[in-house]
Amino acid sequence: MITSLIIALLIAIWIVLGLKANKANWGFWLTNVIDGWIRIYCRRFHRLEMSPIAIPSNGGAIIVANHASGVDPFVLIAATERPLHFLIAKEEYERFGLTWLFKMAGCIPVDRSGRVDKAFREVIRRINDGDVVALFPHGRIHLDHEEPYKIKPGLRKLAQKLSCPIYPARITGVRGAGDVFTGLMLPGKIRVEPLPVLNHEVFADPQIDQILGAQLLGRG
């Protein structure tokens, strides 16, 4: 009986801590609690330093960043005050035991085998509905020294179909970069640096894939 009470008390404390740290309204109390836990984890465990990504309080937008490890989505969530809906590889979305969480967070699975039309249409729908979609346009974990610098053309195609702003950001200071799980487990000193906001019109330049890709990797 005492053990059960202690467990219940600890759970209640963690829920209160999560709600207190929560900044973005995901529309469901449990998702808001998890949002708060993510912010505590990034701030305390990874010593996150950042200038917040200054997305507007409403309206559709796209956030893009370099991708060094599995901690990156958490870092972007902690750097914003709106829910982020991530474009995520279908095989990761369907990972055993995690699909429920990805669904609750509104992630968008994409089939990297080449059948991306469904995910593409869903991203457009979400942004037109006023959501913020986040993605890693190099398409996978891609370290700063690796080539090519060029990002995938999907972001350019999205920008040309949408009139929303694109908010690039660069993530640095990740320990265990290059691996999904190592970066989650090793405490780092992570920094998020927002880059200049891009108007969708700049994506008419065919060189933007190379230019933005290099900037996200600290080569611009």
PDB file of C-alpha atoms in Angstrom:
ATOM      1  CA  MET A   1       0.000   0.000   0.000  1.00  0.00           C
ATOM      2  CA  ILE A   2       2.777   2.448   0.984  1.00  0.00           C
ATOM      3  CA  THR A   3       4.749   1.532  -2.124  1.00  0.00           C
ATOM      4  CA  SER A   4       1.725   2.235  -4.318  1.00  0.00           C
ATOM      5  CA  LEU A   5       1.214   5.600  -2.646  1.00  0.00           C
ATOM      6  CA  ILE A   6       4.862   6.528  -3.175  1.00  0.00           C
ATOM      7  CA  ILE A   7       4.668   5.553  -6.845  1.00  0.00           C
ATOM      8  CA  ALA A   8       1.451   7.536  -7.287  1.00  0.00           C
ATOM      9  CA  LEU A   9       3.050  10.549  -5.600  1.00  0.00           C
ATOM     10  CA  LEU A  10       6.125  10.360  -7.833  1.00  0.00           C
ATOM     11  CA  ILE A  11       3.963  10.125 -10.941  1.00  0.00           C
ATOM     12  CA  ALA A  12       1.920  13.119  -9.782  1.00  0.00           C
ATOM     13  CA  ILE A  13       5.117  15.118  -9.166  1.00  0.00           C
ATOM     14  CA  TRP A  14       6.444  14.308 -12.633  1.00  0.00           C
ATOM     15  CA  ILE A  15       3.127  15.295 -14.206  1.00  0.00           C
ATOM     16  CA  VAL A  16       3.138  18.617 -12.357  1.00  0.00           C
ATOM     17  CA  LEU A  17       6.762  19.263 -13.363  1.00  0.00           C
ATOM     18  CA  GLY A  18       5.940  18.504 -16.987  1.00  0.00           C
ATOM     19  CA  LEU A  19       2.918  20.808 -17.018  1.00  0.00           C
ATOM     20  CA  LYS A  20       4.906  23.564 -15.336  1.00  0.00           C
ATOM     21  CA  ALA A  21       7.686  23.351 -17.950  1.00  0.00           C
ATOM     22  CA  ASN A  22       5.247  23.036 -20.870  1.00  0.00           C
ATOM     23  CA  LYS A  23       5.283  25.924 -23.357  1.00  0.00           C
ATOM     24  CA  ALA A  24       3.354  24.683 -26.403  1.00  0.00           C
ATOM     25  CA  ASN A  25      -0.313  23.723 -26.386  1.00  0.00           C
ATOM     26  CA  TRP A  26      -0.611  20.379 -28.162  1.00  0.00           C
ATOM     27  CA  GLY A  27      -4.316  20.117 -27.412  1.00  0.00           C
ATOM     28  CA  PHE A  28      -4.041  17.185 -24.991  1.00  0.00           C
ATOM     29  CA  TRP A  29      -2.795  17.157 -21.417  1.00  0.00           C
ATOM     30  CA  LEU A  30      -0.498  14.141 -21.823  1.00  0.00           C
ATOM     31  CA  THR A  31       1.206  15.610 -24.887  1.00  0.00           C
ATOM     32  CA  ASN A  32       1.645  18.864 -22.975  1.00  0.00           C
ATOM     33  CA  VAL A  33       3.240  16.950 -20.098  1.00  0.00           C
ATOM     34  CA  ILE A  34       5.649  15.235 -22.506  1.00  0.00           C
ATOM     35  CA  ASP A  35       6.442  18.638 -24.044  1.00  0.00           C
ATOM     36  CA  GLY A  36       7.462  19.847 -20.592  1.00  0.00           C
ATOM     37  CA  TRP A  37       9.590  16.754 -19.954  1.00  0.00           C
ATOM     38  CA  ILE A  38      11.377  17.308 -23.272  1.00  0.00           C
ATOM     39  CA  ARG A  39      12.197  20.887 -22.298  1.00  0.00           C
ATOM     40  CA  ILE A  40      13.531  19.790 -18.897  1.00  0.00           C
ATOM     41  CA  TYR A  41      15.597  17.023 -20.540  1.00  0.00           C
ATOM     42  CA  CYS A  42      17.129  19.405 -23.078  1.00  0.00           C
ATOM     43  CA  ARG A  43      17.776  22.169 -20.581  1.00  0.00           C
ATOM     44  CA  ARG A  44      19.157  20.043 -17.733  1.00  0.00           C
ATOM     45  CA  PHE A  45      20.729  17.019 -19.416  1.00  0.00           C
ATOM     46  CA  HIS A  46      22.003  18.653 -22.597  1.00  0.00           C
ATOM     47  CA  ARG A  47      22.551  22.164 -21.170  1.00  0.00           C
ATOM     48  CA  LEU A  48      20.650  23.614 -24.097  1.00  0.00           C
ATOM     49  CA  GLU A  49      21.559  27.163 -25.055  1.00  0.00           C
ATOM     50  CA  MET A  50      19.458  28.912 -27.636  1.00  0.00           C
ATOM     51  CA  SER A  51      17.869  31.946 -29.085  1.00  0.00           C
ATOM     52  CA  PRO A  52      14.267  30.791 -29.539  1.00  0.00           C
ATOM     53  CA  ILE A  53      13.178  30.172 -33.110  1.00  0.00           C
ATOM     54  CA  ALA A  54      10.865  33.140 -33.579  1.00  0.00           C
ATOM     55  CA  ILE A  55       7.985  31.545 -35.457  1.00  0.00           C
ATOM     56  CA  PRO A  56       4.714  33.520 -35.426  1.00  0.00           C
ATOM     57  CA  SER A  57       2.098  32.687 -32.809  1.00  0.00           C
ATOM     58  CA  ASN A  58      -0.266  31.440 -35.517  1.00  0.00           C
ATOM     59  CA  GLY A  59      -0.248  30.497 -39.176  1.00  0.00           C
ATOM     60  CA  GLY A  60       1.568  27.826 -41.126  1.00  0.00           C
ATOM     61  CA  ALA A  61       5.349  27.659 -41.200  1.00  0.00           C
ATOM     62  CA  ILE A  62       8.212  25.280 -41.927  1.00  0.00           C
ATOM     63  CA  ILE A  63      11.241  24.769 -39.689  1.00  0.00           C
ATOM     64  CA  VAL A  64      14.348  23.127 -41.143  1.00  0.00           C
ATOM     65  CA  ALA A  65      17.595  22.142 -39.447  1.00  0.00           C
ATOM     66  CA  ASN A  66      20.697  20.033 -39.797  1.00  0.00           C
ATOM     67  CA  HIS A  67      20.395  16.496 -38.448  1.00  0.00           C
ATOM     68  CA  ALA A  68      23.207  15.194 -36.228  1.00  0.00           C
ATOM     69  CA  SER A  69      21.462  12.629 -34.006  1.00  0.00           C
ATOM     70  CA  GLY A  70      18.196  11.432 -32.503  1.00  0.00           C
ATOM     71  CA  VAL A  71      18.158  14.305 -30.029  1.00  0.00           C
ATOM     72  CA  ASP A  72      17.544  16.916 -32.734  1.00  0.00           C
ATOM     73  CA  PRO A  73      13.704  16.770 -32.770  1.00  0.00           C
ATOM     74  CA  PHE A  74      13.632  17.265 -28.987  1.00  0.00           C
ATOM     75  CA  VAL A  75      15.967  20.234 -29.287  1.00  0.00           C
ATOM     76  CA  LEU A  76      13.762  21.911 -31.904  1.00  0.00           C
ATOM     77  CA  ILE A  77      10.670  21.356 -29.748  1.00  0.00           C
ATOM     78  CA  ALA A  78      12.476  22.983 -26.812  1.00  0.00           C
ATOM     79  CA  ALA A  79      13.477  25.934 -29.013  1.00  0.00           C
ATOM     80  CA  THR A  80       9.907  26.832 -29.982  1.00  0.00           C
ATOM     81  CA  GLU A  81       6.622  27.589 -28.253  1.00  0.00           C
ATOM     82  CA  ARG A  82       4.303  25.954 -30.771  1.00  0.00           C
ATOM     83  CA  PRO A  83       3.714  22.256 -31.504  1.00  0.00           C
ATOM     84  CA  LEU A  84       6.025  20.910 -34.199  1.00  0.00           C
ATOM     85  CA  HIS A  85       4.840  18.154 -36.507  1.00  0.00           C
ATOM     86  CA  PHE A  86       7.832  16.282 -37.861  1.00  0.00           C
ATOM     87  CA  LEU A  87       8.264  14.626 -41.203  1.00  0.00           C
ATOM     88  CA  ILE A  88       9.620  11.211 -40.195  1.00  0.00           C
ATOM     89  CA  ALA A  89      10.805   8.149 -42.102  1.00  0.00           C
ATOM     90  CA  LYS A  90       8.095   5.491 -42.331  1.00  0.00           C
ATOM     91  CA  GLU A  91      10.358   2.808 -40.831  1.00  0.00           C
ATOM     92  CA  GLU A  92      10.987   5.005 -37.790  1.00  0.00           C
ATOM     93  CA  TYR A  93       7.305   5.919 -37.497  1.00  0.00           C
ATOM     94  CA  GLU A  94       6.435   2.226 -37.363  1.00  0.00           C
ATOM     95  CA  ARG A  95       9.123   1.354 -34.800  1.00  0.00           C
ATOM     96  CA  PHE A  96       7.641  -1.025 -32.216  1.00  0.00           C
ATOM     97  CA  GLY A  97       6.308   0.722 -29.117  1.00  0.00           C
ATOM     98  CA  LEU A  98       6.693   4.260 -30.476  1.00  0.00           C
ATOM     99  CA  THR A  99       3.981   4.601 -33.128  1.00  0.00           C
ATOM    100  CA  TRP A 100       1.431   5.767 -30.543  1.00  0.00           C
ATOM    101  CA  LEU A 101       3.739   8.601 -29.500  1.00  0.00           C
ATOM    102  CA  PHE A 102       4.434   9.690 -33.072  1.00  0.00           C
ATOM    103  CA  LYS A 103       0.697   9.673 -33.809  1.00  0.00           C
ATOM    104  CA  MET A 104      -0.034  11.733 -30.710  1.00  0.00           C
ATOM    105  CA  ALA A 105       2.605  14.259 -31.774  1.00  0.00           C
ATOM    106  CA  GLY A 106       1.103  14.507 -35.257  1.00  0.00           C
ATOM    107  CA  CYS A 107       4.214  13.234 -37.049  1.00  0.00           C
ATOM    108  CA  ILE A 108       3.950  12.672 -40.795  1.00  0.00           C
ATOM    109  CA  PRO A 109       5.452   9.388 -42.038  1.00  0.00           C
ATOM    110  CA  VAL A 110       7.241   9.456 -45.373  1.00  0.00           C
ATOM    111  CA  ASP A 111       8.120   6.418 -47.461  1.00  0.00           C
ATOM    112  CA  ARG A 112      11.751   6.987 -48.468  1.00  0.00           C
ATOM    113  CA  SER A 113      11.571   4.267 -51.102  1.00  0.00           C
ATOM    114  CA  GLY A 114      10.294   6.952 -53.453  1.00  0.00           C
ATOM    115  CA  ARG A 115       6.529   7.056 -52.805  1.00  0.00           C
ATOM    116  CA  VAL A 116       6.451  10.440 -51.111  1.00  0.00           C
ATOM    117  CA  ASP A 117       3.315  11.954 -52.666  1.00  0.00           C
ATOM    118  CA  LYS A 118       1.057  11.104 -49.714  1.00  0.00           C
ATOM    119  CA  ALA A 119       3.398  12.713 -47.188  1.00  0.00           C
ATOM    120  CA  PHE A 120       3.896  15.694 -49.514  1.00  0.00           C
ATOM    121  CA  ARG A 121       0.138  16.309 -49.710  1.00  0.00           C
ATOM    122  CA  GLU A 122      -0.217  15.928 -45.935  1.00  0.00           C
ATOM    123  CA  VAL A 123       2.482  18.520 -45.270  1.00  0.00           C
ATOM    124  CA  ILE A 124       0.701  20.965 -47.579  1.00  0.00           C
ATOM    125  CA  ARG A 125      -2.625  20.305 -45.854  1.00  0.00           C
ATOM    126  CA  ARG A 126      -1.140  20.801 -42.382  1.00  0.00           C
ATOM    127  CA  ILE A 127       0.542  24.063 -43.268  1.00  0.00           C
ATOM    128  CA  ASN A 128      -2.575  25.385 -44.984  1.00  0.00           C
ATOM    129  CA  ASP A 129      -4.425  24.521 -41.758  1.00  0.00           C
ATOM    130  CA  GLY A 130      -1.982  26.711 -39.822  1.00  0.00           C
ATOM    131  CA  ASP A 131       0.356  24.054 -38.386  1.00  0.00           C
ATOM    132  CA  VAL A 132       4.138  24.180 -38.107  1.00  0.00           C
ATOM    133  CA  VAL A 133       5.962  21.327 -39.848  1.00  0.00           C
ATOM    134  CA  ALA A 134       9.600  20.560 -39.038  1.00  0.00           C
ATOM    135  CA  LEU A 135      11.938  18.549 -41.217  1.00  0.00           C
ATOM    136  CA  PHE A 136      15.584  17.723 -41.763  1.00  0.00           C
ATOM    137  CA  PRO A 137      16.115  18.462 -45.449  1.00  0.00           C
ATOM    138  CA  HIS A 138      19.334  16.497 -45.877  1.00  0.00           C
ATOM    139  CA  GLY A 139      17.029  13.489 -45.537  1.00  0.00           C
ATOM    140  CA  ARG A 140      19.026  11.609 -42.898  1.00  0.00           C
ATOM    141  CA  ILE A 141      21.662  12.110 -40.215  1.00  0.00           C
ATOM    142  CA  HIS A 142      24.306  14.164 -42.007  1.00  0.00           C
ATOM    143  CA  LEU A 143      27.394  15.470 -40.192  1.00  0.00           C
ATOM    144  CA  ASP A 144      28.996  18.808 -40.952  1.00  0.00           C
ATOM    145  CA  HIS A 145      32.065  17.341 -42.683  1.00  0.00           C
ATOM    146  CA  GLU A 146      30.086  14.990 -44.914  1.00  0.00           C
ATOM    147  CA  GLU A 147      29.254  15.646 -48.531  1.00  0.00           C
ATOM    148  CA  PRO A 148      27.129  16.445 -50.394  1.00  0.00           C
ATOM    149  CA  TYR A 149      26.053  19.645 -48.688  1.00  0.00           C
ATOM    150  CA  LYS A 150      23.075  19.905 -50.989  1.00  0.00           C
ATOM    151  CA  ILE A 151      19.645  19.233 -49.437  1.00  0.00           C
ATOM    152  CA  LYS A 152      16.884  17.145 -50.987  1.00  0.00           C
ATOM    153  CA  PRO A 153      14.711  18.956 -53.557  1.00  0.00           C
ATOM    154  CA  GLY A 154      11.491  18.273 -51.616  1.00  0.00           C
ATOM    155  CA  LEU A 155      11.797  21.445 -49.533  1.00  0.00           C
ATOM    156  CA  ARG A 156      12.116  23.572 -52.670  1.00  0.00           C
ATOM    157  CA  LYS A 157       9.038  21.907 -54.166  1.00  0.00           C
ATOM    158  CA  LEU A 158       7.062  22.503 -50.961  1.00  0.00           C
ATOM    159  CA  ALA A 159       8.111  26.143 -50.760  1.00  0.00           C
ATOM    160  CA  GLN A 160       7.047  26.738 -54.337  1.00  0.00           C
ATOM    161  CA  LYS A 161       3.566  25.369 -53.577  1.00  0.00           C
ATOM    162  CA  LEU A 162       3.157  27.225 -50.286  1.00  0.00           C
ATOM    163  CA  SER A 163       3.470  30.886 -49.374  1.00  0.00           C
ATOM    164  CA  CYS A 164       4.616  30.261 -45.804  1.00  0.00           C
ATOM    165  CA  PRO A 165       7.971  31.374 -44.374  1.00  0.00           C
ATOM    166  CA  ILE A 166      10.794  28.884 -43.814  1.00  0.00           C
ATOM    167  CA  TYR A 167      12.752  29.104 -40.556  1.00  0.00           C
ATOM    168  CA  PRO A 168      16.214  27.496 -40.778  1.00  0.00           C
ATOM    169  CA  ALA A 169      18.171  26.658 -37.628  1.00  0.00           C
ATOM    170  CA  ARG A 170      21.554  25.102 -36.928  1.00  0.00           C
ATOM    171  CA  ILE A 171      22.130  22.608 -34.089  1.00  0.00           C
ATOM    172  CA  THR A 172      25.616  22.220 -32.617  1.00  0.00           C
ATOM    173  CA  GLY A 173      27.236  20.708 -29.517  1.00  0.00           C
ATOM    174  CA  VAL A 174      25.679  17.234 -29.797  1.00  0.00           C
ATOM    175  CA  ARG A 175      27.769  14.457 -28.257  1.00  0.00           C
ATOM    176  CA  GLY A 176      27.545  11.146 -30.059  1.00  0.00           C
ATOM    177  CA  ALA A 177      26.675  12.862 -33.330  1.00  0.00           C
ATOM    178  CA  GLY A 178      26.196  10.478 -36.210  1.00  0.00           C
ATOM    179  CA  ASP A 179      24.012   7.982 -34.360  1.00  0.00           C
ATOM    180  CA  VAL A 180      20.321   8.082 -33.451  1.00  0.00           C
ATOM    181  CA  PHE A 181      20.545   6.779 -29.891  1.00  0.00           C
ATOM    182  CA  THR A 182      24.019   7.836 -28.743  1.00  0.00           C
ATOM    183  CA  GLY A 183      23.125  11.491 -29.014  1.00  0.00           C
ATOM    184  CA  LEU A 184      20.117  10.893 -26.778  1.00  0.00           C
ATOM    185  CA  MET A 185      22.146   9.162 -24.068  1.00  0.00           C
ATOM    186  CA  LEU A 186      25.290  11.324 -23.857  1.00  0.00           C
ATOM    187  CA  PRO A 187      24.963  14.713 -22.151  1.00  0.00           C
ATOM    188  CA  GLY A 188      26.054  17.452 -24.491  1.00  0.00           C
ATOM    189  CA  LYS A 189      26.223  21.204 -24.521  1.00  0.00           C
ATOM    190  CA  ILE A 190      23.785  21.842 -27.323  1.00  0.00           C
ATOM    191  CA  ARG A 191      23.148  25.153 -28.977  1.00  0.00           C
ATOM    192  CA  VAL A 192      20.389  26.138 -31.405  1.00  0.00           C
ATOM    193  CA  GLU A 193      21.203  29.053 -33.681  1.00  0.00           C
ATOM    194  CA  PRO A 194      18.319  30.431 -35.740  1.00  0.00           C
ATOM    195  CA  LEU A 195      19.393  31.465 -39.241  1.00  0.00           C
ATOM    196  CA  PRO A 196      17.765  34.256 -41.306  1.00  0.00           C
ATOM    197  CA  VAL A 197      14.150  33.539 -42.219  1.00  0.00           C
ATOM    198  CA  LEU A 198      13.613  32.597 -45.864  1.00  0.00           C
ATOM    199  CA  ASN A 199      10.747  33.832 -47.984  1.00  0.00           C
ATOM    200  CA  HIS A 200       9.265  31.131 -50.178  1.00  0.00           C
ATOM    201  CA  GLU A 201      10.249  33.184 -53.229  1.00  0.00           C
ATOM    202  CA  VAL A 202      13.963  32.491 -52.739  1.00  0.00           C
ATOM    203  CA  PHE A 203      13.282  28.854 -53.585  1.00  0.00           C
ATOM    204  CA  ALA A 204      12.801  29.840 -57.205  1.00  0.00           C
ATOM    205  CA  ASP A 205      16.621  29.903 -57.335  1.00  0.00           C
ATOM    206  CA  PRO A 206      17.793  26.416 -58.391  1.00  0.00           C
ATOM    207  CA  GLN A 207      20.978  26.948 -56.353  1.00  0.00           C
ATOM    208  CA  ILE A 208      19.060  27.224 -53.069  1.00  0.00           C
ATOM    209  CA  ASP A 209      19.415  23.498 -52.354  1.00  0.00           C
ATOM    210  CA  GLN A 210      23.200  23.887 -52.303  1.00  0.00           C
ATOM    211  CA  ILE A 211      23.213  27.252 -50.522  1.00  0.00           C
ATOM    212  CA  LEU A 212      20.821  26.311 -47.705  1.00  0.00           C
ATOM    213  CA  GLY A 213      22.347  22.859 -47.323  1.00  0.00           C
ATOM    214  CA  ALA A 214      25.779  24.389 -46.791  1.00  0.00           C
ATOM    215  CA  GLN A 215      24.422  26.956 -44.307  1.00  0.00           C
ATOM    216  CA  LEU A 216      22.754  24.271 -42.182  1.00  0.00           C
ATOM    217  CA  LEU A 217      26.088  22.452 -41.986  1.00  0.00           C
ATOM    218  CA  GLY A 218      27.978  25.595 -40.995  1.00  0.00           C
ATOM    219  CA  ARG A 219      29.522  25.961 -44.452  1.00  0.00           C
ATOM    220  CA  GLY A 220      27.670  29.028 -45.599  1.00  0.00           C
TER     221      GLY A 220
END
